[in-house]
Amino acid sequence: SSEPLLPPPARQNAKHTKLSIFYGADEYLEQLSKKYEEYDELAALLQAGPDGGQDADQAKAAVKKTEAGGEGRTGKMLTLDVDEDKRSKRTKRAIPTPNIPEPMPPQLAFMFTKISPEQKMYMWNIYTMIFALECLNIIAYWAMLRYEVFSFGVSTFIYGFIMVVLCIQNVYILHDVIHGATFPPYEWQNYITHPFADFISIPWMDLIMEHNRHHNSTFDLLNHGEFGWDPANWLYTLQEWTMEWYGWCTVPLVPLWHFCGANDTGFLFACLWWLNFPDSGPGGKCDKGFYSKWLPVRAKHVSFQFVLWSCVWLLGSVGLNRPLSEGWRFVLLVSFFCRCGFALAWMFIANLNHSHLWNEFLASDPERSWPMLHGCMAFCLGGRHRWNEMLFHDVHHMCPGRIGAMSQRGRFHGWMKVHDACVEILSNGLWKSEDAETVMEQHQKRRSLVIKSRVGK
């Protein structure tokens, strides 16, 4: 269906009482400014990004307040890595400007409209529901084994299939929320965003920081790290360390790399990020916010994960009438399928979207020649509004804040409306730049011409 998941009447008449799981939209909006002042590093990072972020006004105000106090943020992790002429040190391209339509056509206005507080809270409702379902699925798996409802193989298959589906949706709602509802309505929701992805992972605020760092470094999908260090770079290395034929020899290692925790929600990635952020202070000393802000955030998150996985251990040992020392058997089974789900989702969002092969394939308008493939992949990912993220990730990178994620927009406006809007945005050109066309821009131009010839525009 092309209908949005949250119809207009529900968005307009959303009410929240004191008995609701979330407080009211007005109260939520009031908290944004305070949060950006608390996490002024994020405000600085967003201001340096392509479009200033979803909450550009609050972020800008937070940056000004910090600068007024003589504490402006200028670390390498928070700024673009350019030379004296404001050009990339690697490609020598000037910083491109998003080609936002002016004047704004009515049919595109919804794509650039700020996400409302009600919509933000709706997404956090979905996020909370997914975490609850993941927990219930683990409990159901334990119950099937404990009471021998089915054989071990059947019980594991049921649990595994459901958990993989849930974890894929977990990553998509995570990406939607990062680009539209950064701060959760309640503090406890910071801990439920991705605890089953690995035994140890980065907390929610670190995840927001590193993902926005990725957008600040990589404007063009195929020029990874063009404007500074991109923490996601090592995800692409195994698939494109060389464009020669033998580069394919390492592609089969990509799923294993994700499974081991190299993606944004894994332990290996956490180690990478923690070694690079926050920036060192003067004289190589620790950033003053490290001990007062980031270390406590990380300690709380890891502690929550320890408690959560300890509960899984107890279910698999005492809960199954086994010695306490044998809980690892259940833990590994639970973790295996969680990792599979997270790895699959991140391979689509990161590796597929940023690959030369995929973007060259899109340039040939495969929706016309491969309709069954598109329908099948959309079904596997949870719907066509999810699949739009694979088709128009370049549009997402143009305005990661103002437009947000294609999946996110599809939740509220329907996949078809978002799809058609992306086609038009793409045909107008994504960037204002006087530099030579990149390979990605050539793909986009070719794709637009092919689609226009098909639809007769």
Coordinates of C-alpha atoms in Angstrom, one line a residue:
S1 CA 0.0 0.0 0.0
S2 CA 1.1 3.6 -0.6
E3 CA -0.8 4.9 2.4
P4 CA 1.2 6.4 5.2
L5 CA 1.5 4.5 8.5
L6 CA 0.3 7.5 10.4
P7 CA -2.7 9.1 8.6
P8 CA -3.1 12.9 8.7
P9 CA -6.0 12.9 11.3
A10 CA -3.9 11.0 13.7
R11 CA -1.0 13.4 13.4
Q12 CA -3.2 16.5 13.7
N13 CA -5.2 15.3 16.7
A14 CA -2.5 13.4 18.6
K15 CA -3.1 13.9 22.4
H16 CA -0.9 13.0 25.2
T17 CA -2.0 13.0 28.8
K18 CA -0.2 12.5 32.1
L19 CA -1.0 8.8 31.8
S20 CA 0.6 8.5 28.4
I21 CA 3.9 6.8 28.0
F22 CA 5.2 10.0 26.5
Y23 CA 4.6 13.6 27.6
G24 CA 3.1 16.2 25.4
A25 CA 4.5 17.6 22.2
D26 CA 5.0 21.1 23.5
E27 CA 7.0 19.8 26.5
Y28 CA 9.1 17.7 24.2
L29 CA 9.9 20.7 22.0
E30 CA 11.0 22.7 25.0
Q31 CA 13.6 20.0 25.8
L32 CA 15.3 20.2 22.5
S33 CA 17.1 23.5 23.1
K34 CA 18.3 22.3 26.5
K35 CA 19.6 19.1 24.9
Y36 CA 21.6 20.9 22.2
E37 CA 23.1 23.1 24.9
E38 CA 24.1 20.0 26.9
Y39 CA 25.5 18.3 23.8
D40 CA 27.1 21.3 22.2
E41 CA 29.4 19.0 20.2
L42 CA 26.4 17.7 18.3
A43 CA 25.2 21.2 17.6
A44 CA 28.6 22.2 16.2
L45 CA 28.7 19.0 14.1
L46 CA 25.3 19.7 12.6
Q47 CA 26.1 23.3 11.8
A48 CA 29.1 22.0 9.8
G49 CA 26.9 19.5 7.9
P50 CA 25.3 19.8 4.5
D51 CA 22.0 21.4 5.7
G52 CA 22.4 22.3 9.4
G53 CA 20.3 19.3 10.7
Q54 CA 16.6 18.8 11.4
D55 CA 16.7 21.1 14.4
A56 CA 18.8 23.8 12.8
D57 CA 17.5 26.7 14.8
Q58 CA 18.1 25.0 18.2
A59 CA 21.6 23.8 17.1
K60 CA 22.6 27.2 15.8
A61 CA 21.4 28.8 19.1
A62 CA 23.4 26.3 21.1
V63 CA 26.6 27.0 19.0
K64 CA 26.2 30.7 19.5
K65 CA 25.8 30.3 23.2
T66 CA 28.9 28.2 23.5
E67 CA 30.9 30.7 21.4
A68 CA 29.7 33.6 23.5
G69 CA 31.1 31.8 26.6
G70 CA 34.5 31.5 24.8
E71 CA 34.2 27.8 24.4
G72 CA 33.6 27.3 20.7
R73 CA 34.0 23.8 19.4
T74 CA 36.7 23.5 16.7
G75 CA 38.1 20.0 17.0
K76 CA 38.8 17.9 13.9
M77 CA 35.9 15.6 14.6
L78 CA 33.5 18.6 14.6
T79 CA 34.7 20.5 11.5
L80 CA 35.2 19.8 7.8
D81 CA 38.8 18.9 6.8
V82 CA 39.5 21.5 4.1
D83 CA 42.4 23.7 2.9
E84 CA 42.8 27.4 3.0
D85 CA 40.5 27.7 0.0
K86 CA 37.8 25.7 1.7
R87 CA 38.4 22.8 -0.6
S88 CA 38.7 19.1 0.1
K89 CA 42.4 18.2 0.8
R90 CA 41.8 14.9 -0.9
T91 CA 39.8 15.7 -4.0
K92 CA 40.3 19.5 -4.2
R93 CA 36.5 20.0 -4.6
A94 CA 34.8 22.9 -2.9
I95 CA 32.2 22.2 -0.3
P96 CA 29.0 21.6 -2.4
T97 CA 25.8 23.4 -1.5
P98 CA 22.5 21.4 -1.4
N99 CA 20.3 22.3 -4.4
I100 CA 17.1 23.1 -2.4
P101 CA 14.4 24.2 -4.8
E102 CA 13.6 28.0 -4.7
P103 CA 10.8 28.8 -4.9
M104 CA 9.6 25.5 -3.3
P105 CA 7.2 23.6 -5.6
P106 CA 4.0 22.6 -3.7
Q107 CA 4.5 18.9 -4.5
L108 CA 8.0 18.9 -2.9
A109 CA 7.3 21.0 0.1
F110 CA 6.5 18.0 2.4
M111 CA 10.0 16.6 1.8
F112 CA 11.6 19.7 3.4
T113 CA 9.0 20.3 6.1
K114 CA 10.3 19.9 9.6
I115 CA 9.2 16.7 11.4
S116 CA 6.5 17.7 14.0
P117 CA 6.9 16.8 17.7
E118 CA 3.9 14.4 17.3
Q119 CA 5.7 12.6 14.5
K120 CA 8.9 12.4 16.5
M121 CA 7.1 10.9 19.5
Y122 CA 5.3 8.5 17.2
M123 CA 8.7 7.2 15.9
W124 CA 9.9 6.7 19.5
N125 CA 6.7 4.8 20.2
I126 CA 7.6 2.5 17.3
Y127 CA 11.2 2.2 18.6
T128 CA 10.0 1.2 22.1
M129 CA 7.6 -1.3 20.6
I130 CA 10.4 -3.0 18.6
F131 CA 12.6 -3.3 21.7
A132 CA 9.6 -4.8 23.7
L133 CA 9.0 -7.3 20.9
E134 CA 12.7 -8.3 20.8
C135 CA 12.5 -9.0 24.6
L136 CA 9.3 -10.9 24.2
N137 CA 10.7 -12.9 21.4
I138 CA 13.6 -14.0 23.6
I139 CA 11.3 -14.9 26.4
A140 CA 9.1 -16.9 23.9
Y141 CA 12.2 -18.8 22.7
W142 CA 13.0 -19.7 26.3
A143 CA 9.4 -20.8 26.9
M144 CA 9.5 -23.0 23.8
L145 CA 12.7 -24.7 24.9
R146 CA 11.7 -24.9 28.6
Y147 CA 8.3 -26.5 28.0
E148 CA 9.3 -28.4 24.8
V149 CA 6.5 -26.9 22.8
F150 CA 8.4 -27.8 19.6
S151 CA 11.7 -29.5 18.9
F152 CA 14.9 -27.5 19.4
G153 CA 15.3 -27.0 15.7
V154 CA 11.8 -25.7 15.1
S155 CA 11.9 -23.5 18.2
T156 CA 15.2 -22.0 17.1
F157 CA 13.9 -21.4 13.6
I158 CA 10.8 -19.6 14.8
Y159 CA 12.8 -17.4 17.2
G160 CA 15.6 -16.7 14.6
F161 CA 13.3 -15.7 11.8
I162 CA 11.3 -13.3 14.0
M163 CA 14.5 -11.8 15.6
V164 CA 16.2 -11.2 12.2
V165 CA 13.1 -9.4 11.0
L166 CA 12.9 -7.3 14.2
C167 CA 16.5 -6.4 14.1
I168 CA 16.3 -5.3 10.5
Q169 CA 13.4 -3.0 11.5
N170 CA 15.4 -1.9 14.5
V171 CA 18.2 -0.5 12.2
Y172 CA 15.7 1.3 10.0
I173 CA 13.8 3.0 12.8
L174 CA 17.3 3.8 14.3
H175 CA 18.2 5.6 11.1
D176 CA 14.8 7.3 10.8
V177 CA 15.1 8.6 14.4
I178 CA 18.7 9.8 14.1
H179 CA 17.6 12.1 11.3
G180 CA 14.4 13.4 12.7
A181 CA 13.9 12.7 16.4
T182 CA 17.4 12.8 17.7
F183 CA 16.6 13.1 21.4
P184 CA 14.1 10.6 23.0
P185 CA 11.2 11.9 25.0
Y186 CA 12.4 10.0 28.1
E187 CA 16.0 9.4 29.2
W188 CA 15.5 5.6 29.6
Q189 CA 14.8 5.3 25.9
N190 CA 18.5 6.1 25.2
Y191 CA 19.3 2.6 26.4
I192 CA 16.8 0.6 24.3
T193 CA 18.0 1.7 20.8
H194 CA 20.3 -1.2 20.0
P195 CA 21.3 -3.3 23.1
F196 CA 20.9 -6.6 21.3
A197 CA 23.3 -5.7 18.4
D198 CA 26.3 -6.8 20.4
F199 CA 27.4 -7.4 24.0
I200 CA 29.0 -4.0 24.1
S201 CA 28.2 -1.1 21.8
I202 CA 28.3 2.7 21.6
P203 CA 25.5 4.5 23.4
W204 CA 22.8 6.5 21.6
M205 CA 24.5 9.9 21.8
D206 CA 27.8 8.5 20.5
L207 CA 25.8 6.8 17.7
I208 CA 24.3 10.2 16.7
M209 CA 27.6 11.8 16.8
E210 CA 29.4 9.3 14.6
H211 CA 26.6 9.0 12.1
N212 CA 26.5 12.8 11.6
R213 CA 30.3 12.7 11.3
H214 CA 29.8 10.3 8.5
H215 CA 27.5 12.7 6.7
N216 CA 29.9 15.6 7.2
S217 CA 32.8 13.7 5.7
T218 CA 30.9 12.0 2.8
F219 CA 28.7 14.4 0.8
D220 CA 29.0 12.4 -2.4
L221 CA 28.1 8.7 -1.9
L222 CA 31.1 7.4 -3.8
N223 CA 33.7 9.9 -2.4
H224 CA 34.1 8.4 1.0
G225 CA 35.8 10.7 3.6
E226 CA 36.1 13.6 1.1
F227 CA 35.9 16.2 3.8
G228 CA 37.5 14.4 6.7
W229 CA 37.7 11.1 8.5
D230 CA 34.6 9.0 8.0
P231 CA 34.1 6.4 10.7
A232 CA 32.2 4.2 8.3
N233 CA 35.1 4.0 5.8
W234 CA 36.3 0.6 7.0
L235 CA 32.9 -0.9 6.1
Y236 CA 33.6 -0.1 2.4
T237 CA 37.2 -1.3 2.3
L238 CA 36.6 -5.0 1.7
Q239 CA 34.2 -4.3 -1.2
E240 CA 36.1 -1.5 -2.9
W241 CA 39.8 -1.5 -1.9
T242 CA 40.5 -1.8 -5.6
M243 CA 38.3 -1.6 -8.7
E244 CA 40.2 -4.4 -10.3
W245 CA 38.5 -7.8 -10.8
Y246 CA 40.4 -9.3 -7.8
G247 CA 38.7 -6.9 -5.5
W248 CA 35.7 -9.3 -5.6
C249 CA 37.8 -11.8 -3.6
T250 CA 37.2 -9.9 -0.4
V251 CA 33.5 -9.1 -0.9
P252 CA 32.4 -12.4 0.8
L253 CA 34.1 -11.2 3.9
V254 CA 31.8 -8.2 4.2
P255 CA 29.0 -10.1 6.0
L256 CA 31.5 -11.6 8.5
W257 CA 33.0 -8.1 9.1
H258 CA 29.5 -6.8 10.0
F259 CA 28.7 -9.9 12.1
C260 CA 31.9 -9.4 14.1
G261 CA 30.7 -5.9 15.1
A262 CA 32.3 -3.5 12.6
N263 CA 29.1 -1.7 11.8
D264 CA 27.7 1.3 13.8
T265 CA 26.1 -0.8 16.5
G266 CA 28.9 -3.3 17.0
F267 CA 31.7 -3.6 19.6
L268 CA 34.5 -3.2 17.1
F269 CA 33.0 0.0 15.8
A270 CA 32.6 1.2 19.4
C271 CA 36.3 0.7 20.0
L272 CA 37.1 2.7 16.8
W273 CA 34.9 5.6 17.8
W274 CA 36.0 5.8 21.4
L275 CA 39.6 6.0 20.3
N276 CA 38.8 9.0 18.1
F277 CA 36.1 11.0 20.0
P278 CA 36.0 13.3 21.8
D279 CA 38.9 15.3 20.4
S280 CA 41.9 15.8 22.6
G281 CA 42.2 19.0 24.6
P282 CA 45.1 21.5 24.5
G283 CA 48.4 19.8 25.0
G284 CA 47.0 16.4 24.1
K285 CA 45.0 16.3 27.4
C286 CA 41.5 14.7 27.7
D287 CA 38.7 16.8 26.5
K288 CA 37.1 18.5 29.6
G289 CA 33.7 16.9 28.7
F290 CA 35.1 13.4 28.6
Y291 CA 34.9 12.7 32.3
S292 CA 31.8 14.8 33.0
K293 CA 29.7 13.9 30.0
W294 CA 30.9 11.1 27.7
L295 CA 32.4 8.6 30.1
P296 CA 29.3 8.5 32.3
V297 CA 27.1 8.1 29.2
R298 CA 29.2 5.2 28.0
A299 CA 29.4 3.6 31.5
K300 CA 25.6 3.7 31.9
H301 CA 25.0 2.2 28.5
V302 CA 27.4 -0.6 28.9
S303 CA 26.0 -1.3 32.4
F304 CA 22.5 -1.6 31.0
Q305 CA 23.8 -4.0 28.3
F306 CA 25.5 -6.1 31.0
V307 CA 22.3 -6.3 33.0
L308 CA 20.2 -7.2 29.9
W309 CA 22.6 -9.9 28.7
S310 CA 22.9 -11.2 32.3
C311 CA 19.1 -11.7 32.2
V312 CA 19.4 -13.7 29.0
W313 CA 22.2 -15.8 30.6
L314 CA 20.0 -16.5 33.6
L315 CA 17.1 -17.5 31.3
G316 CA 19.4 -20.0 29.5
S317 CA 20.8 -21.5 32.6
V318 CA 18.6 -21.4 35.7
G319 CA 15.5 -20.9 33.5
L320 CA 16.3 -24.1 31.6
N321 CA 17.3 -26.1 34.7
R322 CA 20.9 -26.0 33.7
P323 CA 24.0 -25.0 35.7
L324 CA 24.7 -21.3 35.9
S325 CA 27.9 -21.8 33.9
E326 CA 26.0 -23.1 30.9
G327 CA 24.1 -19.9 30.2
W328 CA 26.5 -19.1 27.4
R329 CA 24.8 -21.6 25.2
F330 CA 21.5 -19.7 25.2
V331 CA 23.3 -16.4 25.0
L332 CA 25.2 -17.3 21.8
L333 CA 22.0 -18.5 20.1
V334 CA 20.2 -15.4 21.0
S335 CA 23.1 -13.2 19.9
F336 CA 23.7 -15.1 16.7
F337 CA 20.3 -14.1 15.1
C338 CA 20.4 -10.6 16.5
R339 CA 23.8 -10.1 14.8
C340 CA 22.4 -11.6 11.6
G341 CA 19.6 -9.1 11.5
F342 CA 21.7 -6.1 12.3
A343 CA 24.4 -7.2 9.8
L344 CA 21.9 -7.6 7.0
A345 CA 20.3 -4.2 7.6
W346 CA 23.7 -2.3 7.8
M347 CA 25.0 -4.1 4.7
F348 CA 22.0 -2.6 2.8
I349 CA 22.3 0.9 4.3
A350 CA 26.0 1.2 4.2
N351 CA 27.7 -1.2 1.7
L352 CA 25.0 -1.4 -0.9
N353 CA 24.1 2.3 -0.9
H354 CA 27.7 3.4 -1.1
S355 CA 28.9 1.0 -3.8
H356 CA 29.8 1.9 -7.3
L357 CA 28.1 -1.2 -8.7
W358 CA 24.7 -0.4 -7.1
N359 CA 24.7 3.2 -8.2
E360 CA 25.7 2.3 -11.7
F361 CA 22.9 -0.2 -11.7
L362 CA 20.4 2.4 -10.5
A363 CA 21.4 4.7 -13.3
S364 CA 19.9 2.2 -15.8
D365 CA 16.4 2.6 -14.2
P366 CA 16.1 -1.0 -13.0
E367 CA 12.6 -0.3 -11.7
R368 CA 11.5 -0.7 -15.2
S369 CA 13.6 -3.7 -16.2
W370 CA 13.7 -5.5 -12.9
P371 CA 10.3 -4.9 -11.2
M372 CA 10.1 -8.3 -9.5
L373 CA 13.5 -7.7 -7.9
H374 CA 12.4 -4.3 -6.5
G375 CA 9.1 -5.8 -5.2
C376 CA 10.9 -8.7 -3.6
M377 CA 13.6 -6.6 -1.9
A378 CA 10.9 -4.1 -0.7
F379 CA 9.0 -7.0 0.9
C380 CA 12.2 -8.4 2.6
L381 CA 13.0 -5.0 4.1
G382 CA 9.6 -4.3 5.4
G383 CA 7.9 -2.3 2.7
R384 CA 8.5 0.1 -0.2
H385 CA 9.0 3.0 2.1
R386 CA 12.1 1.1 3.4
W387 CA 13.2 0.3 -0.2
N388 CA 13.1 4.0 -1.1
E389 CA 16.1 4.4 1.2
M390 CA 18.1 2.1 -1.1
L391 CA 16.9 3.9 -4.3
F392 CA 17.5 7.5 -3.1
H393 CA 20.2 7.4 -0.6
D394 CA 22.0 10.1 -2.5
V395 CA 19.0 12.4 -1.9
H396 CA 19.3 11.6 1.8
H397 CA 22.9 12.6 1.8
M398 CA 22.1 16.0 0.2
C399 CA 19.8 17.0 3.1
P400 CA 20.2 14.5 5.9
G401 CA 18.6 16.9 8.3
R402 CA 15.9 18.8 6.4
I403 CA 14.8 15.8 4.3
G404 CA 15.9 13.1 6.8
A405 CA 15.5 9.4 5.8
M406 CA 13.4 8.3 2.9
S407 CA 11.9 5.5 5.2
Q408 CA 11.0 8.2 7.7
R409 CA 9.2 10.4 5.2
G410 CA 7.4 7.3 3.9
R411 CA 6.0 6.6 7.3
F412 CA 4.0 9.8 7.2
H413 CA 3.4 10.5 3.5
G414 CA 3.4 7.1 1.8
W415 CA 6.1 5.5 -0.3
M416 CA 4.8 6.6 -3.7
K417 CA 4.6 10.3 -2.8
V418 CA 8.2 10.2 -1.5
H419 CA 9.4 8.2 -4.5
D420 CA 8.0 10.7 -7.0
A421 CA 9.4 13.6 -5.0
C422 CA 12.8 12.0 -5.0
V423 CA 12.7 11.5 -8.7
E424 CA 12.0 15.2 -9.2
I425 CA 14.6 16.3 -6.7
L426 CA 17.2 14.1 -8.5
S427 CA 16.3 15.5 -11.9
N428 CA 16.9 19.1 -10.6
G429 CA 20.4 18.1 -9.5
L430 CA 21.4 17.5 -5.9
W431 CA 24.3 20.0 -5.5
K432 CA 25.3 23.5 -6.5
S433 CA 28.9 23.2 -7.5
E434 CA 31.2 24.7 -10.1
D435 CA 33.6 21.8 -10.0
A436 CA 33.8 19.0 -12.5
E437 CA 31.1 16.4 -12.3
T438 CA 31.8 13.5 -10.0
V439 CA 31.1 9.9 -11.1
M440 CA 28.1 9.9 -8.8
E441 CA 26.7 13.0 -10.4
Q442 CA 27.1 11.4 -13.9
H443 CA 25.1 8.4 -12.6
Q444 CA 22.4 10.7 -11.3
K445 CA 22.1 12.7 -14.5
R446 CA 21.9 9.5 -16.6
R447 CA 19.3 8.1 -14.3
S448 CA 17.2 11.2 -14.4
L449 CA 17.2 11.2 -18.2
V450 CA 16.2 7.5 -18.4
I451 CA 13.3 8.0 -15.9
K452 CA 12.1 11.1 -17.6
S453 CA 12.0 9.3 -21.0
R454 CA 10.0 6.5 -19.3
V455 CA 7.4 8.6 -17.6
G456 CA 7.2 11.1 -20.5
K457 CA 8.2 14.2 -18.6

